[in-house]
Short mmCIF file of C-alpha atoms and ligand atoms in Angstrom, two decimals:
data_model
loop_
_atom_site.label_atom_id
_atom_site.label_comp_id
_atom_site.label_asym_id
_atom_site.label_seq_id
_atom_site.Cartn_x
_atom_site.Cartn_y
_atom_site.Cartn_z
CA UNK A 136 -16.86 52.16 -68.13
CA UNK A 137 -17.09 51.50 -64.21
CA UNK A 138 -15.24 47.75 -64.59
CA UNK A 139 -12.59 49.59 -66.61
CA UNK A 140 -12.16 52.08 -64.09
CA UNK A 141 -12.42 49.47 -61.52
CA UNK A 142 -9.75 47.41 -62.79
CA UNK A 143 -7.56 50.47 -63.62
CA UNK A 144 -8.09 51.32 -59.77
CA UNK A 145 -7.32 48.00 -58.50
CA UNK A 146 -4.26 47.85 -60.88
CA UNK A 147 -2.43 50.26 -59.31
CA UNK A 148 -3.09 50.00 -56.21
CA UNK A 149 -1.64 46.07 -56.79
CA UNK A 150 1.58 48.00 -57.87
CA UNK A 151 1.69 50.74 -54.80
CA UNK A 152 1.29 47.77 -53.21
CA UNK A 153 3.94 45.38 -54.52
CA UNK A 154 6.22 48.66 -54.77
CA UNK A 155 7.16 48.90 -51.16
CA UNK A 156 7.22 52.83 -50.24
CA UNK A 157 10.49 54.49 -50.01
CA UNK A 158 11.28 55.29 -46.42
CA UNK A 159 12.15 58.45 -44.70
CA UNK A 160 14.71 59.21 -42.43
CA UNK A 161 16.14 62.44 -40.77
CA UNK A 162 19.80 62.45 -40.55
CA UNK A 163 21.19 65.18 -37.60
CA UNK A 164 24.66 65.12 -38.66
CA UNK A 165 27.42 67.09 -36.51
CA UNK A 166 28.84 69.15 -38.94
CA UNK A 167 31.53 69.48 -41.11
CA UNK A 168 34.83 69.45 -38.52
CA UNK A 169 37.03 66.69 -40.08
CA UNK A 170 38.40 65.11 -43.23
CA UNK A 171 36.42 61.90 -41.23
CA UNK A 172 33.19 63.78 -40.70
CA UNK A 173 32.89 64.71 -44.16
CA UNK A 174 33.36 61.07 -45.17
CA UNK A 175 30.65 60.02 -43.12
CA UNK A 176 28.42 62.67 -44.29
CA UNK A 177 29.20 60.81 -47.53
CA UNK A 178 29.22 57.47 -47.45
CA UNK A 179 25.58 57.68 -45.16
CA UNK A 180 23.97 59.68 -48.42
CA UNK A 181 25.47 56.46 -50.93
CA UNK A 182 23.67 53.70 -48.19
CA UNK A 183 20.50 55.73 -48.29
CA UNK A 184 20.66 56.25 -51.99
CA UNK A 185 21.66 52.43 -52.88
CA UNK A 186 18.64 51.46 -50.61
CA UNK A 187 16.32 53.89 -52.35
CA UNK A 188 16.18 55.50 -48.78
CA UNK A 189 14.68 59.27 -48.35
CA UNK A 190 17.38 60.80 -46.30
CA UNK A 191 16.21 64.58 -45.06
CA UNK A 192 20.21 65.62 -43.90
CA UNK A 193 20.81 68.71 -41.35
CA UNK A 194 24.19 69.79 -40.58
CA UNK A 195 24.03 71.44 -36.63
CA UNK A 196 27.45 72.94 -37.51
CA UNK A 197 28.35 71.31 -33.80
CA UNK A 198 25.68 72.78 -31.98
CA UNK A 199 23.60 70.38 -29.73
CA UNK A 200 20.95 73.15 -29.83
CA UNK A 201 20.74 73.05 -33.69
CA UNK A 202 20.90 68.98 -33.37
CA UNK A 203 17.61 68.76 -30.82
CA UNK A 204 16.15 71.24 -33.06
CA UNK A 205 16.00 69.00 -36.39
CA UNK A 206 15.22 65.81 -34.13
CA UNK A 207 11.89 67.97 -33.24
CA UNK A 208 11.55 68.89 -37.12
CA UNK A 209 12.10 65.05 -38.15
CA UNK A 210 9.26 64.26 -35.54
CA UNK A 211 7.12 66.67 -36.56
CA UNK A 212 7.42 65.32 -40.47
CA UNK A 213 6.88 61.91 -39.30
CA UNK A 214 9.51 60.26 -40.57
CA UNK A 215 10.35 56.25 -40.51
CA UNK A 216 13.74 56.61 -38.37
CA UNK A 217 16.37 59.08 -37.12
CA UNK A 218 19.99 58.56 -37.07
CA UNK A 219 22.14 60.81 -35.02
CA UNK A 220 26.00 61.40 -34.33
CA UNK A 221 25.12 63.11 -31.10
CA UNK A 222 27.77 66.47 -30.80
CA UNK A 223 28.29 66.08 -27.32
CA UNK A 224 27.19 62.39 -24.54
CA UNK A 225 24.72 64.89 -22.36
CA UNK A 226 21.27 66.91 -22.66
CA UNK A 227 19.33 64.07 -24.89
CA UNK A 228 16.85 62.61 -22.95
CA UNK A 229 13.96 65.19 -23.46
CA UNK A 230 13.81 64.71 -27.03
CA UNK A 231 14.51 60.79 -27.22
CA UNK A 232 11.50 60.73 -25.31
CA UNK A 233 9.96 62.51 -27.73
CA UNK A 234 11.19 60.52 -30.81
CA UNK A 235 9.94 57.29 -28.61
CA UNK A 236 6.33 58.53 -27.48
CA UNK A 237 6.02 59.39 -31.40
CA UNK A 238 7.27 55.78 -32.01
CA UNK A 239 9.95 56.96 -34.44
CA UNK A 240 13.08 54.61 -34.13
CA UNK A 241 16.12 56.59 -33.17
CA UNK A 242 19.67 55.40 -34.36
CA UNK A 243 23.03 56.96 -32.91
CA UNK A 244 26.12 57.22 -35.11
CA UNK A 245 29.50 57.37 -34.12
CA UNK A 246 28.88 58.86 -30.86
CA UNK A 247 27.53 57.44 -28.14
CA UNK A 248 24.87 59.38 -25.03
CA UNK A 249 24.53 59.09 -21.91
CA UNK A 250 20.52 58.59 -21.73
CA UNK A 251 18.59 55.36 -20.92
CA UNK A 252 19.63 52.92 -24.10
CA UNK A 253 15.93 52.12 -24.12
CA UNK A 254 15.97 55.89 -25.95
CA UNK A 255 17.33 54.50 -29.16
CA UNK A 256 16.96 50.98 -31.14
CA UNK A 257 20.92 50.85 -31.31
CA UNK A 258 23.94 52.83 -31.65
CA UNK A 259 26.31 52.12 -34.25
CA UNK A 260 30.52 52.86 -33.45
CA UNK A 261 33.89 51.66 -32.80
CA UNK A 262 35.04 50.94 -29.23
CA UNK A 263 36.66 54.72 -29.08
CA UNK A 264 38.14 52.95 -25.51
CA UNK A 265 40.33 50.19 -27.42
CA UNK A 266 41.26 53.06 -30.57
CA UNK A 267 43.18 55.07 -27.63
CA UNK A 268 44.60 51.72 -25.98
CA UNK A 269 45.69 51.13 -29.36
CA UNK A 270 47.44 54.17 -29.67
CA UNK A 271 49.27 54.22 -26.03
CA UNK A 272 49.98 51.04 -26.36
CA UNK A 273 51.68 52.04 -29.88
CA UNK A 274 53.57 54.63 -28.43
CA UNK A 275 55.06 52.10 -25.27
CA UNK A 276 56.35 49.99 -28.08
CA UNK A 277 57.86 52.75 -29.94
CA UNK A 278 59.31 54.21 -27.52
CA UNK A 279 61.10 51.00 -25.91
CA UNK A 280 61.33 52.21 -22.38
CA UNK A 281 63.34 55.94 -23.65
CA UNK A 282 61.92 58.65 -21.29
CA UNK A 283 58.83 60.58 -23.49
CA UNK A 284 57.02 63.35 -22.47
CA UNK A 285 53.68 63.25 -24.23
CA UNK A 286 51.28 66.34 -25.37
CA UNK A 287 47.74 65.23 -26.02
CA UNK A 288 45.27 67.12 -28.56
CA UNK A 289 41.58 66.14 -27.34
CA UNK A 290 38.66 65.89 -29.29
CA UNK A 291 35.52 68.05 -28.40
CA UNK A 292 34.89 68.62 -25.15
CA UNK A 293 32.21 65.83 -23.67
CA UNK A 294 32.10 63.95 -26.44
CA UNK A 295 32.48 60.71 -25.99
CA UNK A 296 35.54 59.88 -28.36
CA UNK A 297 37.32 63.06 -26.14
CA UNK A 298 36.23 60.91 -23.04
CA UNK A 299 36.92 57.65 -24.13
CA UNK A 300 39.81 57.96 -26.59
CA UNK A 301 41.75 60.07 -23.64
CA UNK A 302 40.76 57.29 -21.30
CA UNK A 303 41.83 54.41 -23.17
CA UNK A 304 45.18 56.35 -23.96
CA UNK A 305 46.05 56.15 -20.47
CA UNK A 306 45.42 52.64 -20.23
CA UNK A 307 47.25 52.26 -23.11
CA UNK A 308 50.35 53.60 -21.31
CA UNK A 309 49.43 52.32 -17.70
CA UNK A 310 52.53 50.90 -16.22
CA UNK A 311 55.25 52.75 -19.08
CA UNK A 312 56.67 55.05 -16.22
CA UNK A 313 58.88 56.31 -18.81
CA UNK A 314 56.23 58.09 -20.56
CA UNK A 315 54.17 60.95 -19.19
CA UNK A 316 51.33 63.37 -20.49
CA UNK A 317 52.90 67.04 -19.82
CA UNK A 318 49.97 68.39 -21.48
CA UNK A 319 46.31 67.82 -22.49
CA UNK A 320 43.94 70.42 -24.35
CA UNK A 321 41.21 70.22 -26.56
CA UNK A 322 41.86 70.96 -30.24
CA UNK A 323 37.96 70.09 -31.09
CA UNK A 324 38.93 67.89 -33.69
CA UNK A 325 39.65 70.65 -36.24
CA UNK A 326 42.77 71.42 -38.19
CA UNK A 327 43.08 75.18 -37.17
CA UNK A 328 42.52 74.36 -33.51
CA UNK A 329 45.01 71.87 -33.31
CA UNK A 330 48.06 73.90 -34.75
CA UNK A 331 46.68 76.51 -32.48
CA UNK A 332 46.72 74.57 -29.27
CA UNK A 333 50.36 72.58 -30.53
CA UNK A 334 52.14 75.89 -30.99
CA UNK A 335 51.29 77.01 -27.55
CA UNK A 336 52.64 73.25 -26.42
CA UNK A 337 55.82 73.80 -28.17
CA UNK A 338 56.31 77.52 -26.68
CA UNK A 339 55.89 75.86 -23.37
CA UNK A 340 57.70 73.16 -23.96
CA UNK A 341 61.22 74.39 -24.32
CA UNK A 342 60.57 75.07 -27.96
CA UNK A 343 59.43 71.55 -28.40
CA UNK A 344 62.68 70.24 -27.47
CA UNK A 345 61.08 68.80 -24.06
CA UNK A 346 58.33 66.88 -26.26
CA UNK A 347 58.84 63.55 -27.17
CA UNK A 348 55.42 62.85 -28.27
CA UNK A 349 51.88 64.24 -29.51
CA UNK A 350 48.78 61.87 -29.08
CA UNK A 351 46.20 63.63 -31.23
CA UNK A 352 42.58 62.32 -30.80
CA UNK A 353 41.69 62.79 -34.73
CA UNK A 354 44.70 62.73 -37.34
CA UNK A 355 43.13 66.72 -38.27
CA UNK A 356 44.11 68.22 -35.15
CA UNK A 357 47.70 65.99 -36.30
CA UNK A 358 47.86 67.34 -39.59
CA UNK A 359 47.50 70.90 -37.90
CA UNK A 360 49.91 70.17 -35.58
CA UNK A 361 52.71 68.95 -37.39
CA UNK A 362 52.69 72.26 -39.23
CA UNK A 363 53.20 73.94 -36.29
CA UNK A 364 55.98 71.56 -35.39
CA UNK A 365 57.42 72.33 -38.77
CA UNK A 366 57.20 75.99 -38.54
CA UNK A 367 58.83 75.60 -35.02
CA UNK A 368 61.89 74.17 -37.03
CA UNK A 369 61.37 70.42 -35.71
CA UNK A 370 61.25 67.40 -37.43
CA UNK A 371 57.48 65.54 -36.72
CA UNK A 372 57.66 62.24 -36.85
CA UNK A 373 61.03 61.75 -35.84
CA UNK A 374 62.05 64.95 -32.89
CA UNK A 375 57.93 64.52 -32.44
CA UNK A 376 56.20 61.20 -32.34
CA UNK A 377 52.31 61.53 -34.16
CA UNK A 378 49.77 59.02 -33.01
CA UNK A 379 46.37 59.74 -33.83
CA UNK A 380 43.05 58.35 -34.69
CA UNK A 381 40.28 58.12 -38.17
CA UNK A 382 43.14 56.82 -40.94
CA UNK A 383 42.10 60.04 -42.96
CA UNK A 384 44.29 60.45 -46.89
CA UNK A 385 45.97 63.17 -45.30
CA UNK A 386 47.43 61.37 -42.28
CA UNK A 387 49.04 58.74 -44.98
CA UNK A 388 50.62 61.06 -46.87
CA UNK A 389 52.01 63.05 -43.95
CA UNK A 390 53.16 59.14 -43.10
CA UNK A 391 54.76 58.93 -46.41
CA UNK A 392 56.53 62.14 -45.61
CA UNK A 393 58.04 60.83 -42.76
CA UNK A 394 56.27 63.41 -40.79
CA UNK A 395 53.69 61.13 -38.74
CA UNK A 396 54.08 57.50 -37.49
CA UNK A 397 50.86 55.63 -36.96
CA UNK A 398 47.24 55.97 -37.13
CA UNK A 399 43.87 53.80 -35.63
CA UNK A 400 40.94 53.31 -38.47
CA UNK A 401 37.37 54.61 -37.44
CA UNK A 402 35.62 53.73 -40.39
CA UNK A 403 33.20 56.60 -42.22
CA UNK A 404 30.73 53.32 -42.97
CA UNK A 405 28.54 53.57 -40.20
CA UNK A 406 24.85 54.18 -41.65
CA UNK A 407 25.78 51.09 -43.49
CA UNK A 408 24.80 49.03 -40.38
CA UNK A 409 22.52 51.16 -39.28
CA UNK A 410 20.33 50.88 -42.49
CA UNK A 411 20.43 47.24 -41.93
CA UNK A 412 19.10 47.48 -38.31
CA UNK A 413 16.55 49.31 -39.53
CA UNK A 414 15.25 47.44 -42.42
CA UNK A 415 14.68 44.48 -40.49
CA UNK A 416 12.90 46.19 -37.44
CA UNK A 417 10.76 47.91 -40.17
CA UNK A 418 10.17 44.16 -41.77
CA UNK A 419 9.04 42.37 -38.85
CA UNK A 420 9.78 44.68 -35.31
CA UNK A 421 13.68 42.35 -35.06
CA UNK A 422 15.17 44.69 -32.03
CA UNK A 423 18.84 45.06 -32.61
CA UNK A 424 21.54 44.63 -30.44
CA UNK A 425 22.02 48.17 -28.18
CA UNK A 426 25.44 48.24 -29.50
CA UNK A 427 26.86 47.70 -33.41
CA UNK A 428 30.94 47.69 -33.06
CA UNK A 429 32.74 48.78 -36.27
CA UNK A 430 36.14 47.40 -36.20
CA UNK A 431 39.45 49.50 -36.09
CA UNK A 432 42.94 48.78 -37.25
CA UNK A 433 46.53 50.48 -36.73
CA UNK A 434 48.25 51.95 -39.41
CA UNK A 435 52.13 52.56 -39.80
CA UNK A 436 54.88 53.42 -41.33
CA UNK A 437 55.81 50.13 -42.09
CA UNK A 438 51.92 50.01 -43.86
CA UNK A 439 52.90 51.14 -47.45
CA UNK A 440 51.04 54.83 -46.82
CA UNK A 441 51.41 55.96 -50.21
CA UNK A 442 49.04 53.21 -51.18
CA UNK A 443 46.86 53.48 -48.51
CA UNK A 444 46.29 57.23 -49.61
CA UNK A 445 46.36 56.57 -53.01
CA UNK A 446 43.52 53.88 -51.99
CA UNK A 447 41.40 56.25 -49.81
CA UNK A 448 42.12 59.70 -51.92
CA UNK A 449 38.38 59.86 -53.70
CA UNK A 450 36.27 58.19 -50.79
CA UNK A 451 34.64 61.28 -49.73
CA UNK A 452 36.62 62.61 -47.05
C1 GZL B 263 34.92 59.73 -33.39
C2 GZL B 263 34.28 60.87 -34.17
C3 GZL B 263 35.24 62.00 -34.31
C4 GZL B 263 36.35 61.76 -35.33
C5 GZL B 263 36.66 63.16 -35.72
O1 GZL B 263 34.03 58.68 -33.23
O2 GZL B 263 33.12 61.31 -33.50
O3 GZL B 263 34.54 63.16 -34.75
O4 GZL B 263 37.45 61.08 -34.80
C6 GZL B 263 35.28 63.77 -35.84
O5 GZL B 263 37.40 63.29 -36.90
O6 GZL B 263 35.30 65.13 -35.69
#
């Protein structure tokens, strides 16, 4: 009876063993602002899922408070590794201290913080500087040396795509003298904000008659906007130039309508990377590189967008 028992015993433990245990990791996701935000959300849940990954997901709805709170929840669980889209670059060093003395791994998504990089294992995101040189440099070409006066729709205040994407933008147009930014808000990436923020643009612009342009720093504050422009009795797209940035369905079909002229990719893919990193620090301790650059491409007119949306329709966004 005790050999059977014995062997029994040592059975399954050979199998727990040979079965390697599913890792857990706590997700602090932003929230739920954008058509690109939502695709993220998504596509990170299909990564963990295809790599049998436990993912424990909190949604901060874009509160930093709400985001430092789950990192302390994750730590206090244990878990293998954190990712995080951080809401806004400041205010993180307290608890990435606290993720490191507990010797938890802690991944950043999308969005990148100003604390000590020795916080995290890596970050994971586009270059958000390039997507708005992209974009400027989009409009300069467009344009072909006309006069354009250009109204900007920022992303959330101190975030780093609002920093960066604004930043780049201006290199971008560095040296166009024709063009000019008349006016820069934030529009906090939402839909309702930025059709809020563009109708008070167009009321101070002459109507919209003075506005040659809108750089929008996520194509939801554009979709939000060229409503406005519509129900201001302007054409967007063609009295109202719309560059903006994610290459969300909705963007491509406003593009089929005519009603918005290019758009820079971010992709939604970013855990996929990020998964990776992790698996092979968990294997044998390989440190990533502090920085994993997704790529981004510009989308136009000229880019079938019909297609494209038919393409990108169902991918979670
Ligand atoms: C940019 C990302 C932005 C998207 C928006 O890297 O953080 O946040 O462009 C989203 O759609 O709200």
């Amino acid at each position: 009876m005790l050999t059977k028992t014995l062997i029994a015993g040592s059975t399954a433990l050979t199998l727990t063993a040979g079965l390697a245990a599913a890792q857990t990791v706590g997700f602090s996701q932003i929230g739920s602002e954008s058509g690109w935000r939502a695709a993220e959300t998504t596509v990170t849940r299909q990564q963990a899922e295809e790599r049998g990954i436990d993912l424990k997901f909190s949604d901060a709805q874009q509160k930093q408070e709400n985001q430092i709170a789950a990192l302390r929840s994750f730590i206090a669980q244990g878990v293998d590794a954190i990712l995080v889209a951080p809401v806004v670059a400041t205010g993180w060093d307290a608890v990435l201290e606290e993720a490191k003395e507990a010797e938890i791994p802690v991944v950043l998504l999308d969005r990148m913080v100003d604390s000590d990089k020795e916080l995290y294992l890596t970050a994971v995101g586009s270059d958000l500087v390039e997507e708005g040189r992209v974009a400027g440099r989009w409009l300069v070409d467009e344009v072909a040396g006309a006069e354009c006066r250009v109204v900007e729709l920022q992303g959330t205040t101190g975030s780093s795509p609002a920093i960066d994407r604004k930043k780049g933008f201006e290199e971008g147009i560095a040296g166009a003298d024709n063009i000019e930014i008349v006016r820069s808000q934030t529009g906090d990436f939402t839909r309702a904000r930025g059709k809020e923020v563009m109708e008070s643009f167009l009321q101070a612009e002459n109507g919209g008659k003075d506005i040659c342009a809108l750089y929008a720093h996520n194509d939801d504050m554009a979709v939000g906007a060229i409503q406005a422009i519509k129900e201001a009795g302007l054409k967007p797209g063609t009295d109202i130039k719309v560059v903006s940035i994610d290459a969300v369905p909705d963007i491509f079909l406003a593009m089929a309508a005519g009603e918005a002229n290019a758009t820079v990719e971010l992709t939604p893919n970013m855990a996929g990377p990020a998964f990776d990193a992790l698996a092979a620090y968990w294997k044998d301790g390989t440190m990533p590189e502090k920085f994993i650059q997704t790529e981004s491409k510009l989308y136009t007119q000229a880019d079938d967008p019909q297609a494209v949306y038919e393409q990108r329709k169902d991918l979670g966004y």
